[in-house]
Short mmCIF file of C-alpha atoms and ligand atoms in Angstrom, two decimals:
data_model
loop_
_atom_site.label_atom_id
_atom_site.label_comp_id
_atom_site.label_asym_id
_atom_site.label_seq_id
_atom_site.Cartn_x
_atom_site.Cartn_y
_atom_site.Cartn_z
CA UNK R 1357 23.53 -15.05 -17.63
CA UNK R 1358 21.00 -14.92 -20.05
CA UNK R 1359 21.13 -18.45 -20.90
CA UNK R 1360 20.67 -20.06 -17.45
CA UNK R 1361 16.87 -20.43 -16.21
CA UNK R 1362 15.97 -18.10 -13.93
CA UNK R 1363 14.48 -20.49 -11.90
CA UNK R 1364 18.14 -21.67 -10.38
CA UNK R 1365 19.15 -18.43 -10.04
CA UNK R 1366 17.17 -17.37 -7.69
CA UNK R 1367 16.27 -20.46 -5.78
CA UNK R 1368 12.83 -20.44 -7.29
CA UNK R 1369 12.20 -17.85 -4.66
CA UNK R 1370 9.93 -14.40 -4.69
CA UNK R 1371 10.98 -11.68 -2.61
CA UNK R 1372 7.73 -11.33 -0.72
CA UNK R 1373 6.69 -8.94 2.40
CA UNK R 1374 4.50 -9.31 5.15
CA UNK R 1375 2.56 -12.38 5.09
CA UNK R 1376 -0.80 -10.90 5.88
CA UNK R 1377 -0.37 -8.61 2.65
CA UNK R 1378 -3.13 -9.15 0.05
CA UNK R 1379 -0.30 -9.32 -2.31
CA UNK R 1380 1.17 -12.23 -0.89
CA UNK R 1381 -2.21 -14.10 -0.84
CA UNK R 1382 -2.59 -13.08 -4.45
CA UNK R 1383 0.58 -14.24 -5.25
CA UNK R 1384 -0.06 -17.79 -3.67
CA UNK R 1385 -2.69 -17.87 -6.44
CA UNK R 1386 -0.46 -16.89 -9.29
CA UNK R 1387 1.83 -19.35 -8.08
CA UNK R 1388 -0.42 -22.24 -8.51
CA UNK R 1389 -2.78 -20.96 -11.55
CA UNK R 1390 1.10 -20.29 -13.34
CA UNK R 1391 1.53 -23.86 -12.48
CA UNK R 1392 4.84 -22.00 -10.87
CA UNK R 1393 4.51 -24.22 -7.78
CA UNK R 1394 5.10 -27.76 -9.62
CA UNK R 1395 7.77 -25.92 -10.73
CA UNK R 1396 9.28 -25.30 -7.13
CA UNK R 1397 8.72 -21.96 -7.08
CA UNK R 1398 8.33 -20.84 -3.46
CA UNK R 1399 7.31 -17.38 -1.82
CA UNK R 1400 9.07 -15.93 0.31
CA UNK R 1401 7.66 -13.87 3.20
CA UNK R 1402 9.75 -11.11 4.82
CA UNK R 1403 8.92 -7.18 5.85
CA UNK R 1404 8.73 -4.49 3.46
CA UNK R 1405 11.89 -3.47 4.53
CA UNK R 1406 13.43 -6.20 3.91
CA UNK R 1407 11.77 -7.07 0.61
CA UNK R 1408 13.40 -3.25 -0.23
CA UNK R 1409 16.68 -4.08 0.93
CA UNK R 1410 17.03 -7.06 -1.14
CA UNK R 1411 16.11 -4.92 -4.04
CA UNK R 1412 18.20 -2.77 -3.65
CA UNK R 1413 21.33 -5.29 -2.94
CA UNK R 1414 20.33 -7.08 -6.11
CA UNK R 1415 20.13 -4.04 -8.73
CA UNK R 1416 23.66 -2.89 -6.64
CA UNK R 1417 25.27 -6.36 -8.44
CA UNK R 1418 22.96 -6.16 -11.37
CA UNK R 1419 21.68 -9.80 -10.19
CA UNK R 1420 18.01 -11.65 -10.95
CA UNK R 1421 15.28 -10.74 -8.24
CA UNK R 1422 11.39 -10.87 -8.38
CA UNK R 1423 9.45 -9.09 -5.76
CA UNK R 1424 5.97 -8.49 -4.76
CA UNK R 1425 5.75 -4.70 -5.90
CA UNK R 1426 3.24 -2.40 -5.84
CA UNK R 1427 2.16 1.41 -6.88
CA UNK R 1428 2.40 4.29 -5.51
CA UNK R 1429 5.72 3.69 -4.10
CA UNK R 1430 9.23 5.17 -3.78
CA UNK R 1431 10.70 1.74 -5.71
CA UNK R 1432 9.59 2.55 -8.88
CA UNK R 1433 10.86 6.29 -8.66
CA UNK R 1434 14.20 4.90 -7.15
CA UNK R 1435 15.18 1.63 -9.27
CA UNK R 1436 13.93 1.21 -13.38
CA UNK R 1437 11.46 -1.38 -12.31
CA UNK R 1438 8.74 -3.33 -14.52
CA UNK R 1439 5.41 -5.17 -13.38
CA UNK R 1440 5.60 -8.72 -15.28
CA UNK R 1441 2.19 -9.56 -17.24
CA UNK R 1442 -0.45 -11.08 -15.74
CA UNK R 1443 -2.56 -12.73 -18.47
CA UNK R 1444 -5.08 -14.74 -15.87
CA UNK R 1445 -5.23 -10.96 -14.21
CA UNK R 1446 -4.73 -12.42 -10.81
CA UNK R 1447 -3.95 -9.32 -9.48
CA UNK R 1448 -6.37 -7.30 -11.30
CA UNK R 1449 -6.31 -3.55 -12.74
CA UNK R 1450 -5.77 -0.64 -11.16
CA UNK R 1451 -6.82 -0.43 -7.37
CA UNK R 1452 -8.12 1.87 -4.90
CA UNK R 1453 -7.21 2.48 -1.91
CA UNK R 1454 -10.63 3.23 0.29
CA UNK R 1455 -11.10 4.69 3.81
CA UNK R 1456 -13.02 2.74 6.18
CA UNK R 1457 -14.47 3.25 9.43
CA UNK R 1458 -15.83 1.78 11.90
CA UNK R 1459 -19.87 0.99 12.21
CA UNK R 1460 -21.23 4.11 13.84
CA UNK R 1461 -18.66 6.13 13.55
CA UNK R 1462 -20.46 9.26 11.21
CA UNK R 1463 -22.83 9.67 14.25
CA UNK R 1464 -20.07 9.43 16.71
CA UNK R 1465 -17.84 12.20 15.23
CA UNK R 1466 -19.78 14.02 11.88
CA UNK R 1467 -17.07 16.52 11.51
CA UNK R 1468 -13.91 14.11 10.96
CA UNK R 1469 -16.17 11.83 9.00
CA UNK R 1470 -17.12 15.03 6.74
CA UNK R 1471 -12.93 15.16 6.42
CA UNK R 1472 -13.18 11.46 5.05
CA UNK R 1473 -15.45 12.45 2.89
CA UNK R 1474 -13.47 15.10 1.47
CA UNK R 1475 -10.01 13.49 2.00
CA UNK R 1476 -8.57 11.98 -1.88
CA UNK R 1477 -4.97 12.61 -3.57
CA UNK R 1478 -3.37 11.23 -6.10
CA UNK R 1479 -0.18 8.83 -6.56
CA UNK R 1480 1.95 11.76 -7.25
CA UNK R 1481 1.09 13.69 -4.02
CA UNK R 1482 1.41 10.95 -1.66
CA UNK R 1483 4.84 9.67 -3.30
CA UNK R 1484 6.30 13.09 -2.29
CA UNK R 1485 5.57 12.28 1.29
CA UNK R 1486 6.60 8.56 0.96
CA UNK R 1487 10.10 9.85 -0.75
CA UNK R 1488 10.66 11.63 2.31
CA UNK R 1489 10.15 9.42 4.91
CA UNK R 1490 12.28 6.95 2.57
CA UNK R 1491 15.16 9.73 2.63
CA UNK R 1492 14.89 9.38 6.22
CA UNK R 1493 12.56 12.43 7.16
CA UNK R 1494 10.21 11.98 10.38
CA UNK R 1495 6.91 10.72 8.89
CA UNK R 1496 5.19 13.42 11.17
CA UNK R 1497 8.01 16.56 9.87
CA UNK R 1498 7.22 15.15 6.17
CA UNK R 1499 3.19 15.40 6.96
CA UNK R 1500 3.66 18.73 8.04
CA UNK R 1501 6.05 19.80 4.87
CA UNK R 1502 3.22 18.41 2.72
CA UNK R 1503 0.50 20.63 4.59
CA UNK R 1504 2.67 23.92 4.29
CA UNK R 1505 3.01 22.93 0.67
CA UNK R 1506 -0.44 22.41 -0.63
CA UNK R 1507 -2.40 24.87 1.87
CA UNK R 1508 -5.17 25.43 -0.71
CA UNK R 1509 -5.68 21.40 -1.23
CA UNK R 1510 -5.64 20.49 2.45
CA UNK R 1511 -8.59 23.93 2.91
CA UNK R 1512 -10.75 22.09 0.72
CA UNK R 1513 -10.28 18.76 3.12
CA UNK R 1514 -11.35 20.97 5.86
CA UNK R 1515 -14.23 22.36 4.50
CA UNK R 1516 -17.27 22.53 6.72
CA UNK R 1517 -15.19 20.36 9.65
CA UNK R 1518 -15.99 21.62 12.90
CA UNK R 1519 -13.08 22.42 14.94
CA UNK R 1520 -12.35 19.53 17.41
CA UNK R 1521 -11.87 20.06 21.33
CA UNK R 1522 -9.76 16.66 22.15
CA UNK R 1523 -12.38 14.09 21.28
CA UNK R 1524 -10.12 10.83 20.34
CA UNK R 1525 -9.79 9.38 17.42
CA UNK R 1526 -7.88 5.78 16.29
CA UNK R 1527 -6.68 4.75 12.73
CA UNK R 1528 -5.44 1.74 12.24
CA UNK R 1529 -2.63 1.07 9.38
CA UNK R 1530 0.10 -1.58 8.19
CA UNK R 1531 3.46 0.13 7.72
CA UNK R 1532 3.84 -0.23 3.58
CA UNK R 1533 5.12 3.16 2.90
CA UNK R 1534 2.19 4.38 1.41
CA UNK R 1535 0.08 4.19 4.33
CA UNK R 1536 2.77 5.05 6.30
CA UNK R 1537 2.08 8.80 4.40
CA UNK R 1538 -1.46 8.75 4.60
CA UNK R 1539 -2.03 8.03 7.98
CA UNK R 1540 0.81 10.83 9.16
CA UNK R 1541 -0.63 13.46 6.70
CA UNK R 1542 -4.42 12.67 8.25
CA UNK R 1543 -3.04 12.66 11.86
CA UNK R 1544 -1.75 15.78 11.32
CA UNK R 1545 -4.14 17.94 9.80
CA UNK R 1546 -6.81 15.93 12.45
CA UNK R 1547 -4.75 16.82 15.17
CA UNK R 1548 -4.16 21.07 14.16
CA UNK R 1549 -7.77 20.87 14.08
CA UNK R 1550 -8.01 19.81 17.20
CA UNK R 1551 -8.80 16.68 17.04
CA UNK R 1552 -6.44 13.63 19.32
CA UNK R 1553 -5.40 11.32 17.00
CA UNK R 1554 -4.08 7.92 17.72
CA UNK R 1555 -2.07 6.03 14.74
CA UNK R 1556 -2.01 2.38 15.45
CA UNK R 1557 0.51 0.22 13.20
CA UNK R 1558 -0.18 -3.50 12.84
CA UNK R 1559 -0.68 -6.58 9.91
CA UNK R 1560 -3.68 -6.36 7.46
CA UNK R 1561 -5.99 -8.76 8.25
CA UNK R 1562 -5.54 -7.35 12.18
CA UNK R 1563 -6.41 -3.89 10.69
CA UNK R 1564 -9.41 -4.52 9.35
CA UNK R 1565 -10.55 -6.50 12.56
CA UNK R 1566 -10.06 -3.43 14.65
CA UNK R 1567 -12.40 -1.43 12.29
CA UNK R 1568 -14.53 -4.27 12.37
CA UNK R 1569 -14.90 -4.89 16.25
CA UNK R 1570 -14.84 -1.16 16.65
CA UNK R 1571 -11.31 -1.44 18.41
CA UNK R 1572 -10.31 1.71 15.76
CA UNK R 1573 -12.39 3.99 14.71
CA UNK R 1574 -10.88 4.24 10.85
CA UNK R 1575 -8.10 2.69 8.22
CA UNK R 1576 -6.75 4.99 5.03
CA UNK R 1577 -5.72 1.81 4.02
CA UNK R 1578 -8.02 -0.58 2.27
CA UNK R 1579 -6.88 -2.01 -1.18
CA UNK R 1580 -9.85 -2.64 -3.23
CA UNK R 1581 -11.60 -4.43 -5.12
CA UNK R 1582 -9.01 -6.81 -5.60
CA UNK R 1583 -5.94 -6.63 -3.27
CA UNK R 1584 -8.07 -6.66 0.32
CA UNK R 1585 -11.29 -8.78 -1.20
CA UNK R 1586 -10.53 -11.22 1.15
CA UNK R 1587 -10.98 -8.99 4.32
CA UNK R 1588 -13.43 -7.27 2.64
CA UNK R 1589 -15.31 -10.34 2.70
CA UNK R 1590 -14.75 -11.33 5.95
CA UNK R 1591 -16.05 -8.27 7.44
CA UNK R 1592 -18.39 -7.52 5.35
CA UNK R 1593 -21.46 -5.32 6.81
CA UNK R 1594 -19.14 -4.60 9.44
CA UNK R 1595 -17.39 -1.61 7.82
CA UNK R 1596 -18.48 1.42 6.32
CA UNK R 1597 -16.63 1.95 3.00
CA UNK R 1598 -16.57 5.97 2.82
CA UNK R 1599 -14.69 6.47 -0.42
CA UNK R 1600 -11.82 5.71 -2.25
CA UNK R 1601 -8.57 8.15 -1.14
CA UNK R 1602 -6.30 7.17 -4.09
CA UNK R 1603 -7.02 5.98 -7.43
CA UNK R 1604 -4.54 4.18 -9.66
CA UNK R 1605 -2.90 1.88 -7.09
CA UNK R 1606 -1.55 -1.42 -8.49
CA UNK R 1607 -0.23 -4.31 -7.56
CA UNK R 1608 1.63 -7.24 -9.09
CA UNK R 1609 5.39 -8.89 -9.31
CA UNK R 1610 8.09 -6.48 -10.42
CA UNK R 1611 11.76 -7.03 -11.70
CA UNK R 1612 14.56 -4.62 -12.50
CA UNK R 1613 14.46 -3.28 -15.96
CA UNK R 1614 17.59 -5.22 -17.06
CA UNK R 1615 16.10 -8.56 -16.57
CA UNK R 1616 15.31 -8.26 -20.69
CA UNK R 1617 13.72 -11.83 -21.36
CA UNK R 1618 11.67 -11.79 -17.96
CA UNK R 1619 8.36 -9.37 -19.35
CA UNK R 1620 5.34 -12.10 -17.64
CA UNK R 1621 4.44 -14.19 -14.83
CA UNK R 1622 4.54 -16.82 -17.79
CA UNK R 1623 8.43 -16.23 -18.37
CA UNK R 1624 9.46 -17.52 -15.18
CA UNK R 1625 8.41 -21.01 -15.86
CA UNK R 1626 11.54 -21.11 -18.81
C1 313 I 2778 1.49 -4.32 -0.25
S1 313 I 2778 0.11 -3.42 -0.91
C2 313 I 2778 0.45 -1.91 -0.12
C3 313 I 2778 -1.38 -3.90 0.02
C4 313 I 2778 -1.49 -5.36 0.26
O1 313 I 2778 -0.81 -6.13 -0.47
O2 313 I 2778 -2.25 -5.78 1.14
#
């Protein structure tokens, strides 16, 4: 109820996801700079997928939950969800997400680098793909309805990318939904092109090594400047940061709608 601290209620826990998340580091910082932690507030790290499914359990009984959340993603079309304020902006504005290859790799393969170049959509378009694979579509069948879809956008990707005859190519992702889309859609339009794409799924800080040590040749998936800063850091010189793919990513803690007196970080300390 209303009246009970919110703290109790929900253990003084945060539905997290995958522990190598920049999220979940940022939200280690929130805890302590919201003097949360003193308060035994604890974060809990889990999967995507199961950070979902608790969602979607507590909004089923209308009961308290606060999760690491983040845009563009199917959560906020499915559930009426709201990012709390974050007065000491530990999670910043609005984020990118960049492509980044590997050092080397423009020379290696000019024509799918000229694709990277050209490749950039917006929240909207890849949350059509994400819905789909949500709804249980094959990432690579929802890739393909996309292409068919928006024939004149993906033309303009391929423009002046020389048809490829096999040479191999490696991207390295983490499975959050969003990248889960971007990587597919890529794939596939590298591969009709005749390109031989391998996706390789694995933890964020592991991603950005393989770009780094030249184990992958390229990630869709780099949050910036705040949400990857930290790998961003550690690598840095050892990347080349083509261009941002997506604007107006964002990350932060999220609750359900009907959580009324919950609207900052700040609240959860009553
Ligand atoms: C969960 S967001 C997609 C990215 C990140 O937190 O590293």
């Amino acid at each position: 109820d209303a009246q009970q601290k919110l703290g109790p209620q929900l253990n003084y826990t945060i539905t997290g996801i995958d522990a190598g998340a920049g999220i979940m580091g940022n939200t280690q910082t929130a805890l302590q700079v919201y003097g949360l932690k003193t308060a035994n507030w604890q974060l809990q790290t889990s999967s995507t997928a199961a950070m979902t499914s608790a969602l979607n359990k507590a909004i089923q009984y209308k009961q308290p939950i606060v999760i690491t959340g983040w845009q563009p993603h199917w959560m906020f079309t499915k559930y009426k969800l709201k990012f709390l304020k974050d007065p000491k902006n530990v999670y910043g504005k609005t984020e990118n997400i960049d492509t980044i290859t590997r050092i080397g790799f423009k020379q290696s393969n000019p024509a799918v680098y000229k694709f990277l170049q050209n490749f950039n959509w917006t929240p909207t378009e890849m949350s059509g793909i994400m819905l789909k694979v949500n709804n249980g579509i094959d990432p690579a069948k929802a890739a393909q309805a996309y292409i068919d879809k928006h024939p004149q956008q993906v033309k303009q990707w391929l423009k002046g990318v020389a048809k490829g005859h096999g040479q191999k190519v490696t991207i390295a992702y983490v499975a959050w939904d969003s990248e889960i889309a971007s990587t597919n859609l890529v794939k596939r339009i590298l591969d009709k092109r005749g390109y031989q794409v391998t996706i390789q799924a694995m933890e964020a800080q592991p991603m950005w090594a393989a770009v780094a040590t030249k184990a992958a040749d390229i990630s869709l998936s780099a949050w910036l400047p705040n949400t990857h800063a930290i790998y961003a850091k550690q690598y840095k010189g050892k990347y080349v940061d083509v261009r941002a793919n997506l604007h107006g990513a964002r990350t932060g803690l999220a609750v359900p709608t009907y959580m009324k007196n919950i609207n900052s970080i700040e609240d959860l300390k009553n």
